[in-house]
PDB file of C-alpha atoms in Angstrom:
ATOM      1  CA  MET A   1     101.573 104.484 124.199  1.00 66.00           C
ATOM      2  CA  LEU A   2     100.446 107.726 122.558  1.00 68.00           C
ATOM      3  CA  GLU A   3     102.597 107.092 119.497  1.00 64.00           C
ATOM      4  CA  THR A   4     101.102 103.612 119.167  1.00 58.00           C
ATOM      5  CA  VAL A   5      97.592 105.035 119.257  1.00 59.00           C
ATOM      6  CA  LYS A   6      98.527 107.644 116.632  1.00 59.00           C
ATOM      7  CA  TYR A   7      99.910 104.885 114.422  1.00 58.00           C
ATOM      8  CA  LEU A   8      96.812 102.719 114.771  1.00 56.00           C
ATOM      9  CA  ILE A   9      94.393 105.521 113.939  1.00 58.00           C
ATOM     10  CA  GLY A  10      96.573 106.835 111.113  1.00 65.00           C
ATOM     11  CA  ALA A  11      97.191 110.274 112.609  1.00 70.00           C
ATOM     12  CA  ALA A  12      99.312 112.506 110.378  1.00 70.00           C
ATOM     13  CA  GLY A  13     102.918 113.081 111.388  1.00 73.00           C
ATOM     14  CA  PRO A  14     105.331 115.946 110.581  1.00 75.00           C
ATOM     15  CA  SER A  15     105.279 114.976 106.902  1.00 72.00           C
ATOM     16  CA  GLY A  16     101.520 115.427 106.763  1.00 73.00           C
ATOM     17  CA  PHE A  17     100.981 111.702 106.238  1.00 72.00           C
ATOM     18  CA  GLY A  18     100.191 108.834 108.571  1.00 72.00           C
ATOM     19  CA  SER A  19     100.136 105.050 108.654  1.00 67.00           C
ATOM     20  CA  LYS A  20      96.934 104.957 106.598  1.00 73.00           C
ATOM     21  CA  SER A  21      98.298 107.162 103.802  1.00 75.00           C
ATOM     22  CA  THR A  22      98.710 105.382 100.487  1.00 78.00           C
ATOM     23  CA  ALA A  23     101.642 105.531  98.093  1.00 77.00           C
ATOM     24  CA  GLU A  24      99.441 107.370  95.605  1.00 83.00           C
ATOM     25  CA  GLN A  25      98.604 110.031  98.178  1.00 80.00           C
ATOM     26  CA  VAL A  26     102.215 110.487  99.240  1.00 78.00           C
ATOM     27  CA  THR A  27     103.455 110.851  95.650  1.00 81.00           C
ATOM     28  CA  SER A  28     100.645 113.159  94.562  1.00 81.00           C
ATOM     29  CA  HIS A  29     102.925 116.187  95.107  1.00 79.00           C
ATOM     30  CA  CYS A  30     105.417 114.852  92.546  1.00 75.00           C
ATOM     31  CA  PRO A  31     103.227 113.600  89.681  1.00 69.00           C
ATOM     32  CA  GLU A  32     106.012 113.750  87.076  1.00 86.00           C
ATOM     33  CA  LEU A  33     108.890 111.344  87.666  1.00 93.00           C
ATOM     34  CA  HIS A  34     109.944 110.765  84.056  1.00 93.00           C
ATOM     35  CA  TYR A  35     113.521 111.630  85.003  1.00 94.00           C
ATOM     36  CA  ILE A  36     113.692 108.736  87.516  1.00 96.00           C
ATOM     37  CA  THR A  37     114.968 105.228  86.865  1.00 98.00           C
ATOM     38  CA  ALA A  38     114.093 102.786  89.637  1.00 98.00           C
ATOM     39  CA  ILE A  39     115.068  99.205  90.391  1.00 98.00           C
ATOM     40  CA  ILE A  40     112.601  97.400  92.654  1.00 98.00           C
ATOM     41  CA  THR A  41     113.284  93.877  93.875  1.00 98.00           C
ATOM     42  CA  GLY A  42     110.331  91.748  94.865  1.00 96.00           C
ATOM     43  CA  ALA A  43     107.999  93.674  92.557  1.00 95.00           C
ATOM     44  CA  THR A  44     105.929  90.725  91.364  1.00 95.00           C
ATOM     45  CA  SER A  45     103.534  90.792  94.316  1.00 91.00           C
ATOM     46  CA  GLY A  46     102.562  92.595  97.489  1.00 88.00           C
ATOM     47  CA  ILE A  47     104.076  95.931  98.423  1.00 89.00           C
ATOM     48  CA  GLY A  48     106.735  95.696  95.713  1.00 93.00           C
ATOM     49  CA  ALA A  49     104.086  95.370  93.010  1.00 94.00           C
ATOM     50  CA  GLU A  50     102.124  98.322  94.390  1.00 93.00           C
ATOM     51  CA  THR A  51     105.294 100.421  94.599  1.00 94.00           C
ATOM     52  CA  ALA A  52     106.050  99.622  90.968  1.00 96.00           C
ATOM     53  CA  ARG A  53     102.501 100.486  89.933  1.00 96.00           C
ATOM     54  CA  VAL A  54     102.556 103.877  91.642  1.00 95.00           C
ATOM     55  CA  LEU A  55     105.999 104.775  90.289  1.00 96.00           C
ATOM     56  CA  ALA A  56     104.806 103.832  86.801  1.00 96.00           C
ATOM     57  CA  LYS A  57     101.777 106.055  87.284  1.00 96.00           C
ATOM     58  CA  ARG A  58     104.122 108.938  88.059  1.00 96.00           C
ATOM     59  CA  GLY A  59     106.165 108.239  84.934  1.00 96.00           C
ATOM     60  CA  ALA A  60     109.306 106.582  86.316  1.00 97.00           C
ATOM     61  CA  ARG A  61     111.238 104.083  84.222  1.00 98.00           C
ATOM     62  CA  LEU A  62     111.097 100.732  86.020  1.00 98.00           C
ATOM     63  CA  VAL A  63     113.549  97.858  86.103  1.00 98.00           C
ATOM     64  CA  LEU A  64     111.954  94.783  87.638  1.00 98.00           C
ATOM     65  CA  PRO A  65     114.421  92.022  88.562  1.00 98.00           C
ATOM     66  CA  ALA A  66     112.780  88.687  89.274  1.00 97.00           C
ATOM     67  CA  ARG A  67     113.532  85.014  89.798  1.00 96.00           C
ATOM     68  CA  ASN A  68     110.162  84.085  88.290  1.00 96.00           C
ATOM     69  CA  MET A  69     110.201  85.723  84.869  1.00 97.00           C
ATOM     70  CA  LYS A  70     106.585  84.820  84.110  1.00 97.00           C
ATOM     71  CA  ALA A  71     105.427  86.569  87.277  1.00 97.00           C
ATOM     72  CA  ALA A  72     107.504  89.602  86.324  1.00 97.00           C
ATOM     73  CA  GLU A  73     106.041  89.688  82.816  1.00 98.00           C
ATOM     74  CA  ASP A  74     102.554  89.417  84.314  1.00 97.00           C
ATOM     75  CA  THR A  75     103.314  92.365  86.595  1.00 97.00           C
ATOM     76  CA  LYS A  76     104.582  94.353  83.630  1.00 98.00           C
ATOM     77  CA  ALA A  77     101.438  93.533  81.652  1.00 98.00           C
ATOM     78  CA  ARG A  78      99.163  94.637  84.520  1.00 97.00           C
ATOM     79  CA  ILE A  79     100.964  97.950  84.839  1.00 98.00           C
ATOM     80  CA  LEU A  80     100.944  98.555  81.085  1.00 98.00           C
ATOM     81  CA  SER A  81      97.221  97.840  80.941  1.00 98.00           C
ATOM     82  CA  GLU A  82      96.713 100.708  83.397  1.00 97.00           C
ATOM     83  CA  PHE A  83      99.512 102.989  82.212  1.00 97.00           C
ATOM     84  CA  PRO A  84     100.283 102.148  78.551  1.00 97.00           C
ATOM     85  CA  GLU A  85     103.088 104.699  78.223  1.00 96.00           C
ATOM     86  CA  SER A  86     105.156 103.138  81.011  1.00 97.00           C
ATOM     87  CA  GLU A  87     108.723 102.026  80.327  1.00 98.00           C
ATOM     88  CA  ILE A  88     109.311  98.737  82.103  1.00 98.00           C
ATOM     89  CA  ILE A  89     112.313  96.446  81.771  1.00 98.00           C
ATOM     90  CA  VAL A  90     112.129  92.906  83.146  1.00 98.00           C
ATOM     91  CA  MET A  91     115.396  91.173  83.992  1.00 98.00           C
ATOM     92  CA  ALA A  92     116.365  87.881  85.608  1.00 98.00           C
ATOM     93  CA  LEU A  93     117.679  87.926  89.176  1.00 98.00           C
ATOM     94  CA  ASP A  94     117.879  85.303  91.897  1.00 98.00           C
ATOM     95  CA  LEU A  95     118.975  87.141  95.036  1.00 98.00           C
ATOM     96  CA  SER A  96     120.005  83.909  96.739  1.00 97.00           C
ATOM     97  CA  SER A  97     122.721  83.427  94.092  1.00 98.00           C
ATOM     98  CA  LEU A  98     125.744  85.717  94.132  1.00 98.00           C
ATOM     99  CA  HIS A  99     126.486  84.726  90.536  1.00 98.00           C
ATOM    100  CA  SER A 100     122.982  85.796  89.508  1.00 98.00           C
ATOM    101  CA  VAL A 101     123.367  89.123  91.321  1.00 98.00           C
ATOM    102  CA  ARG A 102     126.654  89.834  89.552  1.00 98.00           C
ATOM    103  CA  ARG A 103     125.162  88.854  86.198  1.00 98.00           C
ATOM    104  CA  PHE A 104     122.151  91.122  86.730  1.00 98.00           C
ATOM    105  CA  ALA A 105     124.358  94.073  87.721  1.00 98.00           C
ATOM    106  CA  ALA A 106     126.547  93.582  84.634  1.00 98.00           C
ATOM    107  CA  GLN A 107     123.516  93.349  82.354  1.00 98.00           C
ATOM    108  CA  PHE A 108     121.968  96.455  83.868  1.00 98.00           C
ATOM    109  CA  GLN A 109     125.174  98.427  83.485  1.00 98.00           C
ATOM    110  CA  SER A 110     125.397  97.353  79.838  1.00 98.00           C
ATOM    111  CA  LEU A 111     122.120  99.218  79.235  1.00 98.00           C
ATOM    112  CA  ASN A 112     123.884 102.518  80.068  1.00 97.00           C
ATOM    113  CA  LEU A 113     120.901 103.727  82.060  1.00 98.00           C
ATOM    114  CA  PRO A 114     120.991 106.129  84.991  1.00 98.00           C
ATOM    115  CA  LEU A 115     119.908 104.834  88.396  1.00 98.00           C
ATOM    116  CA  ASN A 116     118.150 107.142  90.833  1.00 98.00           C
ATOM    117  CA  LEU A 117     116.245 104.770  93.074  1.00 98.00           C
ATOM    118  CA  LEU A 118     117.046 101.306  94.401  1.00 98.00           C
ATOM    119  CA  ILE A 119     114.354  99.657  96.509  1.00 97.00           C
ATOM    120  CA  ASN A 120     115.631  96.444  98.104  1.00 97.00           C
ATOM    121  CA  ASN A 121     112.227  95.027  98.914  1.00 95.00           C
ATOM    122  CA  ALA A 122     112.329  91.296  98.139  1.00 94.00           C
ATOM    123  CA  GLY A 123     112.078  89.095 101.192  1.00 91.00           C
ATOM    124  CA  LYS A 124     111.867  85.455 102.160  1.00 90.00           C
ATOM    125  CA  PHE A 125     110.562  83.728 105.261  1.00 89.00           C
ATOM    126  CA  SER A 126     110.531  79.969 105.564  1.00 89.00           C
ATOM    127  CA  LEU A 127     110.052  77.399 108.295  1.00 88.00           C
ATOM    128  CA  ARG A 128     112.159  74.948 106.302  1.00 91.00           C
ATOM    129  CA  HIS A 129     115.929  75.034 106.397  1.00 92.00           C
ATOM    130  CA  ALA A 130     117.681  75.437 103.047  1.00 93.00           C
ATOM    131  CA  ILE A 131     121.156  76.328 101.837  1.00 94.00           C
ATOM    132  CA  SER A 132     121.925  78.499  98.807  1.00 95.00           C
ATOM    133  CA  GLU A 133     124.275  77.478  96.006  1.00 96.00           C
ATOM    134  CA  ASP A 134     126.920  79.585  97.749  1.00 97.00           C
ATOM    135  CA  GLY A 135     126.611  77.609 101.001  1.00 94.00           C
ATOM    136  CA  ILE A 136     124.640  80.296 102.869  1.00 95.00           C
ATOM    137  CA  GLU A 137     121.387  79.758 104.768  1.00 95.00           C
ATOM    138  CA  MET A 138     118.677  80.678 102.274  1.00 95.00           C
ATOM    139  CA  THR A 139     116.826  83.380 104.236  1.00 95.00           C
ATOM    140  CA  PHE A 140     120.044  85.252 105.019  1.00 95.00           C
ATOM    141  CA  ALA A 141     121.295  84.817 101.446  1.00 96.00           C
ATOM    142  CA  THR A 142     118.085  86.202  99.943  1.00 96.00           C
ATOM    143  CA  ASN A 143     117.105  88.929 102.389  1.00 96.00           C
ATOM    144  CA  TYR A 144     120.519  90.334 103.160  1.00 96.00           C
ATOM    145  CA  LEU A 145     123.517  89.033 101.251  1.00 97.00           C
ATOM    146  CA  GLY A 146     122.002  89.320  97.779  1.00 98.00           C
ATOM    147  CA  HIS A 147     120.809  92.862  98.432  1.00 98.00           C
ATOM    148  CA  PHE A 148     124.144  93.809 100.007  1.00 98.00           C
ATOM    149  CA  LEU A 149     126.031  92.726  96.887  1.00 98.00           C
ATOM    150  CA  LEU A 150     123.450  94.264  94.551  1.00 98.00           C
ATOM    151  CA  THR A 151     123.766  97.625  96.306  1.00 98.00           C
ATOM    152  CA  LYS A 152     127.552  97.457  96.272  1.00 98.00           C
ATOM    153  CA  LEU A 153     127.666  96.725  92.542  1.00 98.00           C
ATOM    154  CA  LEU A 154     125.196  99.494  91.632  1.00 98.00           C
ATOM    155  CA  LEU A 155     126.404 102.173  94.047  1.00 98.00           C
ATOM    156  CA  LYS A 156     128.903 103.789  91.667  1.00 98.00           C
ATOM    157  CA  ASN A 157     126.162 104.151  89.055  1.00 98.00           C
ATOM    158  CA  MET A 158     123.874 105.798  91.599  1.00 98.00           C
ATOM    159  CA  ILE A 159     126.538 108.246  92.753  1.00 98.00           C
ATOM    160  CA  GLU A 160     127.405 109.211  89.182  1.00 98.00           C
ATOM    161  CA  THR A 161     123.724 109.621  88.270  1.00 98.00           C
ATOM    162  CA  ALA A 162     123.189 111.938  91.236  1.00 98.00           C
ATOM    163  CA  GLU A 163     126.258 114.005  90.297  1.00 97.00           C
ATOM    164  CA  LYS A 164     125.190 114.414  86.664  1.00 97.00           C
ATOM    165  CA  SER A 165     121.482 115.018  87.262  1.00 96.00           C
ATOM    166  CA  GLY A 166     121.584 116.955  90.511  1.00 96.00           C
ATOM    167  CA  VAL A 167     118.778 114.693  91.740  1.00 95.00           C
ATOM    168  CA  GLN A 168     119.451 112.953  95.037  1.00 97.00           C
ATOM    169  CA  GLY A 169     119.738 109.192  94.713  1.00 98.00           C
ATOM    170  CA  ARG A 170     117.876 107.042  97.196  1.00 97.00           C
ATOM    171  CA  ILE A 171     118.396 103.507  98.436  1.00 98.00           C
ATOM    172  CA  VAL A 172     115.623 101.932 100.487  1.00 97.00           C
ATOM    173  CA  ASN A 173     116.281  98.725 102.417  1.00 96.00           C
ATOM    174  CA  VAL A 174     113.081  97.061 103.595  1.00 92.00           C
ATOM    175  CA  SER A 175     113.645  95.559 107.019  1.00 83.00           C
ATOM    176  CA  SER A 176     111.209  94.722 109.814  1.00 79.00           C
ATOM    177  CA  SER A 177     110.720  95.515 113.474  1.00 71.00           C
ATOM    178  CA  ILE A 178     111.279  91.787 113.922  1.00 79.00           C
ATOM    179  CA  HIS A 179     115.002  92.559 113.674  1.00 71.00           C
ATOM    180  CA  SER A 180     114.801  93.420 117.381  1.00 71.00           C
ATOM    181  CA  TRP A 181     113.747  89.856 118.188  1.00 78.00           C
ATOM    182  CA  PHE A 182     117.239  88.564 117.486  1.00 74.00           C
ATOM    183  CA  SER A 183     119.527  88.129 120.468  1.00 76.00           C
ATOM    184  CA  GLY A 184     122.915  86.525 120.812  1.00 80.00           C
ATOM    185  CA  ASP A 185     126.001  86.493 118.626  1.00 82.00           C
ATOM    186  CA  PRO A 186     124.882  86.957 114.989  1.00 83.00           C
ATOM    187  CA  ILE A 187     128.121  85.605 113.507  1.00 89.00           C
ATOM    188  CA  SER A 188     127.995  82.418 115.583  1.00 87.00           C
ATOM    189  CA  TYR A 189     124.326  81.891 114.802  1.00 83.00           C
ATOM    190  CA  LEU A 190     124.865  82.430 111.086  1.00 89.00           C
ATOM    191  CA  SER A 191     127.688  79.888 111.142  1.00 89.00           C
ATOM    192  CA  PHE A 192     125.388  77.455 112.943  1.00 86.00           C
ATOM    193  CA  ILE A 193     122.502  77.720 110.475  1.00 89.00           C
ATOM    194  CA  ASN A 194     124.886  77.575 107.526  1.00 91.00           C
ATOM    195  CA  LYS A 195     126.119  74.162 108.650  1.00 85.00           C
ATOM    196  CA  ASN A 196     123.240  72.541 110.487  1.00 72.00           C
ATOM    197  CA  LYS A 197     120.065  71.096 109.017  1.00 70.00           C
ATOM    198  CA  SER A 198     118.652  69.761 112.247  1.00 67.00           C
ATOM    199  CA  ASP A 199     115.155  70.107 113.655  1.00 70.00           C
ATOM    200  CA  SER A 200     116.453  72.952 115.828  1.00 81.00           C
ATOM    201  CA  TYR A 201     116.246  75.384 112.893  1.00 89.00           C
ATOM    202  CA  ASP A 202     114.159  78.412 113.865  1.00 87.00           C
ATOM    203  CA  GLY A 203     112.817  80.167 110.794  1.00 90.00           C
ATOM    204  CA  THR A 204     111.683  83.218 112.743  1.00 91.00           C
ATOM    205  CA  ARG A 205     115.089  83.716 114.336  1.00 91.00           C
ATOM    206  CA  ALA A 206     116.806  83.302 110.966  1.00 91.00           C
ATOM    207  CA  TYR A 207     114.452  85.902 109.495  1.00 93.00           C
ATOM    208  CA  ALA A 208     115.135  88.275 112.405  1.00 93.00           C
ATOM    209  CA  LEU A 209     118.888  87.887 111.838  1.00 92.00           C
ATOM    210  CA  SER A 210     118.557  88.758 108.156  1.00 92.00           C
ATOM    211  CA  LYS A 211     116.533  91.860 109.003  1.00 94.00           C
ATOM    212  CA  LEU A 212     119.039  92.913 111.667  1.00 94.00           C
ATOM    213  CA  ALA A 213     121.739  92.637 108.999  1.00 94.00           C
ATOM    214  CA  ASN A 214     119.665  94.945 106.759  1.00 95.00           C
ATOM    215  CA  VAL A 215     119.579  97.543 109.543  1.00 94.00           C
ATOM    216  CA  LEU A 216     123.309  97.327 110.268  1.00 95.00           C
ATOM    217  CA  HIS A 217     124.149  97.520 106.558  1.00 96.00           C
ATOM    218  CA  THR A 218     122.006 100.628 106.186  1.00 97.00           C
ATOM    219  CA  LYS A 219     123.601 102.345 109.160  1.00 96.00           C
ATOM    220  CA  GLU A 220     127.136 101.679 107.956  1.00 98.00           C
ATOM    221  CA  LEU A 221     126.404 102.618 104.349  1.00 98.00           C
ATOM    222  CA  ALA A 222     124.734 105.863 105.397  1.00 98.00           C
ATOM    223  CA  GLN A 223     127.852 106.853 107.292  1.00 97.00           C
ATOM    224  CA  ARG A 224     130.135 106.019 104.371  1.00 98.00           C
ATOM    225  CA  LEU A 225     127.977 107.960 101.909  1.00 98.00           C
ATOM    226  CA  GLN A 226     128.191 110.998 104.176  1.00 97.00           C
ATOM    227  CA  GLU A 227     131.965 110.674 104.374  1.00 97.00           C
ATOM    228  CA  MET A 228     132.100 110.475 100.577  1.00 96.00           C
ATOM    229  CA  LYS A 229     129.817 113.531 100.344  1.00 97.00           C
ATOM    230  CA  ALA A 230     127.740 111.560  97.855  1.00 98.00           C
ATOM    231  CA  ASN A 231     124.326 112.919  96.933  1.00 98.00           C
ATOM    232  CA  VAL A 232     122.777 109.543  97.733  1.00 98.00           C
ATOM    233  CA  THR A 233     120.844 108.595 100.850  1.00 98.00           C
ATOM    234  CA  VAL A 234     120.067 105.187 102.268  1.00 98.00           C
ATOM    235  CA  ASN A 235     117.231 104.438 104.667  1.00 96.00           C
ATOM    236  CA  CYS A 236     115.936 101.295 106.302  1.00 92.00           C
ATOM    237  CA  VAL A 237     112.185 100.979 106.760  1.00 89.00           C
ATOM    238  CA  HIS A 238     109.734  98.817 108.635  1.00 74.00           C
ATOM    239  CA  PRO A 239     106.735  98.845 106.290  1.00 75.00           C
ATOM    240  CA  GLY A 240     104.210  98.047 108.996  1.00 61.00           C
ATOM    241  CA  ILE A 241     102.242  94.874 109.524  1.00 60.00           C
ATOM    242  CA  VAL A 242     100.583  93.787 106.314  1.00 56.00           C
ATOM    243  CA  ARG A 243      99.657  90.435 104.873  1.00 51.00           C
ATOM    244  CA  THR A 244     101.669  89.637 101.760  1.00 50.00           C
ATOM    245  CA  ARG A 245     103.026  86.449 100.162  1.00 52.00           C
ATOM    246  CA  LEU A 246     105.903  86.573 102.657  1.00 52.00           C
ATOM    247  CA  THR A 247     103.700  84.429 104.942  1.00 50.00           C
ATOM    248  CA  ARG A 248     102.947  81.843 102.240  1.00 49.00           C
ATOM    249  CA  ASP A 249     104.816  79.118 104.137  1.00 55.00           C
ATOM    250  CA  ARG A 250     102.387  79.576 107.010  1.00 54.00           C
ATOM    251  CA  GLU A 251      99.163  79.793 105.059  1.00 55.00           C
ATOM    252  CA  GLY A 252      96.280  77.894 106.612  1.00 55.00           C
ATOM    253  CA  LEU A 253      93.356  78.189 108.985  1.00 59.00           C
ATOM    254  CA  VAL A 254      95.338  79.570 111.933  1.00 54.00           C
ATOM    255  CA  THR A 255      97.116  82.175 109.831  1.00 53.00           C
ATOM    256  CA  ASP A 256      93.854  83.187 108.166  1.00 56.00           C
ATOM    257  CA  LEU A 257      92.164  83.548 111.551  1.00 54.00           C
ATOM    258  CA  VAL A 258      94.974  85.665 113.011  1.00 48.00           C
ATOM    259  CA  PHE A 259      94.986  88.042 110.070  1.00 45.00           C
ATOM    260  CA  PHE A 260      91.184  88.266 110.107  1.00 50.00           C
ATOM    261  CA  LEU A 261      91.075  89.180 113.808  1.00 46.00           C
ATOM    262  CA  ALA A 262      93.867  91.721 113.370  1.00 49.00           C
ATOM    263  CA  SER A 263      92.623  93.090 110.059  1.00 50.00           C
ATOM    264  CA  LYS A 264      91.479  96.427 111.481  1.00 51.00           C
ATOM    265  CA  LEU A 265      94.937  97.043 112.904  1.00 53.00           C
ATOM    266  CA  LEU A 266      96.890  96.045 109.798  1.00 56.00           C
ATOM    267  CA  LYS A 267      97.881  98.125 106.819  1.00 49.00           C
ATOM    268  CA  THR A 268      96.537  97.345 103.388  1.00 60.00           C
ATOM    269  CA  ILE A 269      99.120  96.869 100.636  1.00 54.00           C
ATOM    270  CA  PRO A 270      98.400 100.327  99.086  1.00 55.00           C
ATOM    271  CA  GLN A 271      99.044 101.893 102.507  1.00 48.00           C
ATOM    272  CA  VAL A 272     102.602 100.529 102.590  1.00 51.00           C
ATOM    273  CA  ASN A 273     104.902 102.979 100.858  1.00 54.00           C
ATOM    274  CA  PHE A 274     108.528 104.092 100.832  1.00 57.00           C
ATOM    275  CA  PHE A 275     108.005 107.680  99.741  1.00 53.00           C
ATOM    276  CA  ILE A 276     107.432 109.636 102.956  1.00 50.00           C
TER     277      ILE A 276
END
């Protein structure tokens, strides 16, 4: 109960920051990040866009993969209008397509750039059942499988960058406390939603499964990185409760009312950060 109260009022923790601290405040102690190259998925809106903006402010080189290239170019233009010296590369990536993930990874590697920071932030929530081109339920394909493959394909680059630069590489997987809502056999349920398009589809449960997979992936990868003695860390984060475009499939009067009533308890987008 006490920890909940501390969270709600934004009390500072051991790091000196709390739930109300912004990304700008947290990164104020490291204003020069020109030596950092960061890939951020889901950077065209919400917390991904704010993360990109703050990293650009600190001087990091940004690679923004996106399915919607116009939205990515708009994000790039907004950042450049505020920080004209920023180096921002926009590249095509559809996380629901394994072919697209492999193509993006190959194109990135052809640039011969270092990679210090990978933020797997993009997320999808839908009430409607859909199947990816690879035959995988769309929420699981986008939230977990695409990021899993992306991380796997870029991991060698990250390890080599950390070895050469002496700067610890960091992978951040954005999950959700909703992962704890899933119960049952995840493999059986995934098989079920991959094959069935019936009215029994539960978008919330599918989302919870994808976020549970993020957590399990992070735990296993962290152990393997330690065994490899790689100077790369991986962490899984629950960003807090904040209204972003993730809820776009549920936009309407009820959703608006819920968020309005809870607004004093929610984080703003600038208060969601992955830097503590």
